[in-house]
CSV table of C-alpha atoms in Angstrom, one decimal:
chain,number,residue,atom,x,y,z
Z,1167,UNK,CA,12.4,-30.9,13.9
Z,1168,UNK,CA,11.0,-28.2,11.4
Z,1169,UNK,CA,14.6,-26.9,10.9
Z,1170,UNK,CA,15.9,-30.4,10.2
Z,1171,UNK,CA,13.5,-30.7,7.3
Z,1172,UNK,CA,15.7,-28.2,5.5
Z,1173,UNK,CA,18.7,-30.6,5.7
Z,1174,UNK,CA,17.7,-32.6,2.7
Z,1175,UNK,CA,20.4,-32.5,0.0
Z,1176,UNK,CA,22.6,-30.3,2.2
Z,1177,UNK,CA,26.2,-31.2,3.2
Z,1178,UNK,CA,27.1,-30.4,6.8
Z,1179,UNK,CA,30.5,-29.3,8.1
Z,1180,UNK,CA,32.5,-31.8,10.3
Z,1181,UNK,CA,31.4,-29.8,13.3
Z,1182,UNK,CA,27.8,-29.9,12.2
Z,1183,UNK,CA,27.9,-33.6,11.7
Z,1184,UNK,CA,29.4,-34.1,15.2
Z,1185,UNK,CA,26.8,-31.9,16.8
Z,1186,UNK,CA,23.9,-33.6,15.0
Z,1187,UNK,CA,25.2,-37.1,15.9
Z,1188,UNK,CA,25.4,-36.0,19.5
Z,1189,UNK,CA,21.8,-34.6,19.3
Z,1190,UNK,CA,20.6,-38.0,17.9
Z,1191,UNK,CA,22.3,-39.9,20.8
Z,1192,UNK,CA,20.9,-37.5,23.4
Z,1193,UNK,CA,17.4,-37.7,21.9
Z,1194,UNK,CA,17.5,-41.5,21.8
Z,1195,UNK,CA,18.6,-41.5,25.4
Z,1196,UNK,CA,15.7,-39.2,26.4
Z,1197,UNK,CA,13.5,-41.6,24.6
Z,1198,UNK,CA,9.9,-41.4,23.3
Z,1199,UNK,CA,9.5,-37.8,24.4
Z,1200,UNK,CA,12.0,-36.8,21.7
Z,1201,UNK,CA,10.5,-39.2,19.0
Z,1202,UNK,CA,9.6,-36.3,16.6
Z,1203,UNK,CA,13.1,-35.0,16.7
Z,1204,UNK,CA,14.6,-38.5,16.2
Z,1205,UNK,CA,12.3,-39.1,13.2
Z,1206,UNK,CA,13.2,-35.8,11.7
Z,1207,UNK,CA,16.9,-36.5,11.9
Z,1208,UNK,CA,16.6,-40.0,10.5
Z,1209,UNK,CA,14.3,-38.9,7.7
Z,1210,UNK,CA,16.0,-35.8,6.5
Z,1211,UNK,CA,19.7,-36.3,7.2
Z,1212,UNK,CA,21.4,-38.4,4.6
Z,1213,UNK,CA,24.1,-39.7,6.8
Z,1214,UNK,CA,25.3,-43.3,7.4
Z,1215,UNK,CA,25.4,-42.7,11.2
Z,1216,UNK,CA,28.2,-45.3,11.6
Z,1217,UNK,CA,30.1,-43.0,14.0
Z,1218,UNK,CA,27.1,-42.4,16.3
Z,1219,UNK,CA,27.3,-43.6,19.9
Z,1220,UNK,CA,31.1,-44.1,20.2
Z,1221,UNK,CA,31.2,-45.9,16.8
Z,1222,UNK,CA,28.4,-48.4,17.6
Z,1223,UNK,CA,26.1,-46.7,15.1
Z,1224,UNK,CA,22.3,-47.0,15.1
Z,1225,UNK,CA,22.6,-50.6,16.2
Z,1226,UNK,CA,24.1,-49.4,19.4
Z,1227,UNK,CA,21.3,-46.8,19.8
Z,1228,UNK,CA,18.7,-49.6,19.2
Z,1229,UNK,CA,20.3,-51.7,22.0
Z,1230,UNK,CA,20.2,-48.7,24.3
Z,1231,UNK,CA,16.5,-48.0,23.5
Z,1232,UNK,CA,15.7,-51.6,24.2
Z,1233,UNK,CA,17.5,-51.5,27.5
Z,1234,UNK,CA,15.7,-48.3,28.5
Z,1235,UNK,CA,12.3,-49.4,27.2
Z,1236,UNK,CA,11.8,-46.7,24.7
Z,1237,UNK,CA,9.2,-48.4,22.5
Z,1238,UNK,CA,8.7,-45.6,19.9
Z,1239,UNK,CA,12.5,-45.2,19.5
Z,1240,UNK,CA,12.9,-48.9,18.9
Z,1241,UNK,CA,10.1,-48.9,16.4
Z,1242,UNK,CA,11.6,-45.9,14.5
Z,1243,UNK,CA,15.1,-47.4,14.4
Z,1244,UNK,CA,13.8,-50.7,13.1
Z,1245,UNK,CA,12.4,-48.8,10.1
Z,1246,UNK,CA,15.8,-47.4,9.2
Z,1247,UNK,CA,16.8,-48.8,5.8
Z,1248,UNK,CA,19.6,-51.3,6.0
Z,1249,UNK,CA,19.9,-51.3,9.7
Z,1250,UNK,CA,21.9,-54.4,10.8
Z,1251,UNK,CA,20.0,-55.7,13.9
Z,1252,UNK,CA,22.1,-57.7,16.3
Z,1253,UNK,CA,19.4,-59.9,17.7
Z,1254,UNK,CA,21.8,-61.6,20.0
Z,1255,UNK,CA,22.3,-58.3,21.8
Z,1256,UNK,CA,18.9,-56.5,21.5
Z,1257,UNK,CA,16.5,-59.4,22.1
Z,1258,UNK,CA,17.8,-60.3,25.6
Z,1259,UNK,CA,17.7,-56.6,26.5
Z,1260,UNK,CA,14.1,-56.4,25.3
Z,1261,UNK,CA,13.1,-59.6,27.0
Z,1262,UNK,CA,14.5,-58.5,30.4
Z,1263,UNK,CA,13.2,-55.0,30.4
Z,1264,UNK,CA,11.1,-54.9,33.6
Z,1265,UNK,CA,8.3,-52.7,32.4
Z,1266,UNK,CA,8.2,-52.6,28.6
Z,1267,UNK,CA,9.3,-56.1,27.5
Z,1268,UNK,CA,5.9,-57.0,26.1
Z,1269,UNK,CA,5.5,-54.1,23.7
Z,1270,UNK,CA,9.2,-54.2,22.8
Z,1271,UNK,CA,9.0,-57.9,21.9
Z,1272,UNK,CA,5.8,-57.2,19.9
Z,1273,UNK,CA,7.9,-54.9,17.6
Z,1274,UNK,CA,10.4,-57.7,17.0
Z,1275,UNK,CA,7.7,-60.4,16.5
Z,1276,UNK,CA,4.9,-58.7,14.5
Z,1277,UNK,CA,4.5,-60.1,11.0
Z,1278,UNK,CA,5.5,-56.8,9.4
Z,1279,UNK,CA,8.7,-56.5,11.4
Z,1280,UNK,CA,12.0,-56.2,9.4
Z,1281,UNK,CA,13.8,-58.5,11.9
Z,1282,UNK,CA,15.2,-61.6,10.3
Z,1283,UNK,CA,14.7,-64.4,12.8
Z,1284,UNK,CA,15.8,-66.9,10.2
Z,1285,UNK,CA,19.4,-65.7,10.2
Z,1286,UNK,CA,21.7,-68.6,10.9
Z,1287,UNK,CA,22.3,-69.2,14.6
Z,1288,UNK,CA,20.0,-66.4,15.8
Z,1289,UNK,CA,17.2,-68.7,17.2
Z,1290,UNK,CA,19.7,-70.8,19.1
Z,1291,UNK,CA,21.5,-67.8,20.5
Z,1292,UNK,CA,18.4,-66.0,21.9
Z,1293,UNK,CA,16.5,-69.2,22.6
Z,1294,UNK,CA,17.1,-69.2,26.4
Z,1295,UNK,CA,16.0,-65.5,26.7
Z,1296,UNK,CA,12.8,-66.2,24.7
Z,1297,UNK,CA,12.0,-69.3,26.8
Z,1298,UNK,CA,12.5,-67.3,30.1
Z,1299,UNK,CA,10.5,-64.4,28.7
Z,1300,UNK,CA,7.6,-66.7,27.6
Z,1301,UNK,CA,7.4,-68.4,31.0
Z,1302,UNK,CA,7.8,-65.2,33.0
Z,1303,UNK,CA,5.1,-63.3,31.0
Z,1304,UNK,CA,2.7,-66.2,31.3
Z,1305,UNK,CA,2.9,-65.8,35.0
Z,1306,UNK,CA,2.2,-62.0,35.0
Z,1307,UNK,CA,5.0,-61.6,37.6
Z,1308,UNK,CA,5.1,-57.8,37.5
Z,1309,UNK,CA,1.8,-56.0,37.9
Z,1310,UNK,CA,3.4,-52.6,37.0
Z,1311,UNK,CA,4.5,-53.6,33.5
Z,1312,UNK,CA,2.6,-53.0,30.3
Z,1313,UNK,CA,0.9,-56.3,29.4
Z,1314,UNK,CA,-1.8,-55.0,27.1
Z,1315,UNK,CA,-0.6,-57.2,24.2
Z,1316,UNK,CA,0.6,-60.1,26.4
Z,1317,UNK,CA,-1.4,-62.8,24.6
Z,1318,UNK,CA,-0.6,-61.5,21.1
Z,1319,UNK,CA,3.1,-61.7,21.9
Z,1320,UNK,CA,2.9,-65.1,23.5
Z,1321,UNK,CA,1.0,-66.4,20.4
Z,1322,UNK,CA,3.6,-64.9,18.1
Z,1323,UNK,CA,6.3,-66.8,19.9
Z,1324,UNK,CA,4.5,-70.0,19.3
Z,1325,UNK,CA,3.4,-69.4,15.7
Z,1326,UNK,CA,6.2,-67.4,14.1
Z,1327,UNK,CA,7.4,-69.5,11.1
Z,1328,UNK,CA,11.1,-68.9,12.0
Z,1329,UNK,CA,10.7,-69.8,15.7
Z,1330,UNK,CA,8.5,-72.9,15.4
Z,1331,UNK,CA,9.2,-75.3,18.3
Z,1332,UNK,CA,11.6,-72.9,20.1
Z,1333,UNK,CA,9.4,-72.6,23.1
Z,1334,UNK,CA,9.4,-75.8,25.2
Z,1335,UNK,CA,5.9,-76.0,26.4
Z,1336,UNK,CA,6.4,-79.5,27.8
Z,1337,UNK,CA,9.4,-78.5,30.0
Z,1338,UNK,CA,8.7,-78.7,33.7
Z,1339,UNK,CA,10.0,-76.0,36.1
Z,1340,UNK,CA,11.5,-76.3,39.5
Z,1341,UNK,CA,8.0,-77.0,40.9
Z,1342,UNK,CA,7.6,-79.9,38.5
Z,1343,UNK,CA,4.9,-78.0,36.5
Z,1344,UNK,CA,4.7,-77.1,32.9
Z,1345,UNK,CA,3.5,-73.6,31.8
Z,1346,UNK,CA,0.1,-75.1,31.5
Z,1347,UNK,CA,0.2,-76.5,35.0
Z,1348,UNK,CA,1.3,-73.2,36.5
Z,1349,UNK,CA,-1.5,-71.4,34.5
Z,1350,UNK,CA,-4.0,-73.8,36.1
Z,1351,UNK,CA,-2.7,-72.9,39.6
Z,1352,UNK,CA,-3.0,-69.2,38.7
Z,1353,UNK,CA,-6.4,-69.6,37.2
Z,1354,UNK,CA,-5.2,-68.0,33.9
Z,1355,UNK,CA,-7.5,-69.5,31.4
Z,1356,UNK,CA,-6.0,-67.5,28.5
Z,1357,UNK,CA,-2.6,-69.1,29.0
Z,1358,UNK,CA,-4.3,-72.5,29.6
Z,1359,UNK,CA,-6.1,-72.2,26.3
Z,1360,UNK,CA,-3.0,-71.0,24.4
Z,1361,UNK,CA,-0.6,-73.6,25.7
Z,1362,UNK,CA,-3.0,-76.5,25.5
Z,1363,UNK,CA,-3.8,-75.7,21.9
Z,1364,UNK,CA,-0.1,-75.9,20.9
Z,1365,UNK,CA,0.9,-78.7,23.4
Z,1366,UNK,CA,-2.2,-80.7,24.5
Z,1367,UNK,CA,-1.9,-82.2,28.0
Z,1368,UNK,CA,-3.8,-85.1,29.5
Z,1369,UNK,CA,-6.4,-83.1,31.4
Z,1370,UNK,CA,-7.4,-86.1,33.6
Z,1371,UNK,CA,-3.9,-87.5,34.0
Z,1372,UNK,CA,-2.2,-87.9,37.4
Z,1373,UNK,CA,0.7,-85.6,37.8
Z,1374,UNK,CA,4.1,-86.3,39.3
Z,1375,UNK,CA,3.0,-85.3,42.8
Z,1376,UNK,CA,0.0,-87.6,42.6
Z,1377,UNK,CA,-2.6,-84.9,42.0
Z,1378,UNK,CA,-4.6,-83.9,38.9
Z,1379,UNK,CA,-4.9,-80.5,37.2
Z,1380,UNK,CA,-8.5,-80.4,38.4
Z,1381,UNK,CA,-7.5,-81.1,42.0
Z,1382,UNK,CA,-4.9,-78.3,41.9
Z,1383,UNK,CA,-7.4,-75.8,40.5
Z,1384,UNK,CA,-10.0,-76.8,43.2
Z,1385,UNK,CA,-7.3,-76.5,45.9
Z,1386,UNK,CA,-6.4,-73.0,44.8
Z,1387,UNK,CA,-10.0,-71.9,44.5
Z,1388,UNK,CA,-9.6,-71.2,40.8
Z,1389,UNK,CA,-13.2,-71.4,39.7
Z,1390,UNK,CA,-12.4,-70.3,36.1
Z,1391,UNK,CA,-9.8,-73.0,35.7
Z,1392,UNK,CA,-12.1,-75.6,37.1
Z,1393,UNK,CA,-14.8,-74.6,34.7
Z,1394,UNK,CA,-12.3,-74.6,31.8
Z,1395,UNK,CA,-11.0,-78.1,32.6
Z,1396,UNK,CA,-14.5,-79.6,33.1
Z,1397,UNK,CA,-15.7,-78.1,29.8
Z,1398,UNK,CA,-12.9,-79.9,28.0
Z,1399,UNK,CA,-13.5,-83.3,29.6
Z,1400,UNK,CA,-11.3,-83.3,32.7
Z,1401,UNK,CA,-12.6,-86.2,34.8
Z,1402,UNK,CA,-13.5,-85.0,38.4
Z,1403,UNK,CA,-13.7,-88.7,39.6
Z,1404,UNK,CA,-10.1,-89.7,39.0
Z,1405,UNK,CA,-8.9,-91.4,42.1
Z,1406,UNK,CA,-5.6,-90.2,43.6
Z,1407,UNK,CA,-3.9,-90.6,47.0
Z,1408,UNK,CA,-5.8,-87.4,48.0
Z,1409,UNK,CA,-9.2,-88.7,46.8
Z,1410,UNK,CA,-11.0,-87.1,43.9
Z,1411,UNK,CA,-11.5,-83.5,42.8
């Protein structure tokens, strides 16, 4: 990295260009452990990098970094001036990364991100991946993944000015429950609060299966969800085929 600082304003031979391109690809493949070297190449080497990675350029390396979950590499590539980000390719890769999808999506959704979500057709193209990501992360389905910024990312998806209304909070899953309903069953009061704020549900209403949210929370032993529902006016005396909560 220190040697690369001397590359400014220098012209490399064809072999030198080829070797440095190969080094950039290898470093991006190795990921965050090589971030200092990657940063040095991108900062000091005045090269368009269009031939990098079998002609896919930095956009191809960005897709690779998303697939591999290299958060720092993704962050550094997004800072590269003029990088054309193919959201239709990289967003699904980030959304489906099994361990790093939350921090990766935070990079794309943060207010200071250079990503243009308003580009024509983008929101529609990646909409299914965003919906699946939102629902899946709400359920915390993988205990091994990094979910430190889970609620921040979920909130960004609901409040981003170029993604308004893209997440269907009222859509029922295979079990007939909305995201809010599933959060009640899981006792996840953070998701309950977030989804109810953006898509208020009738907290005392009778659901399709004849139960209420409160009954479901009681049945699952989710004391936190029961307390949350009662504090917001859910009626424990609503009569259903199974009695009251």
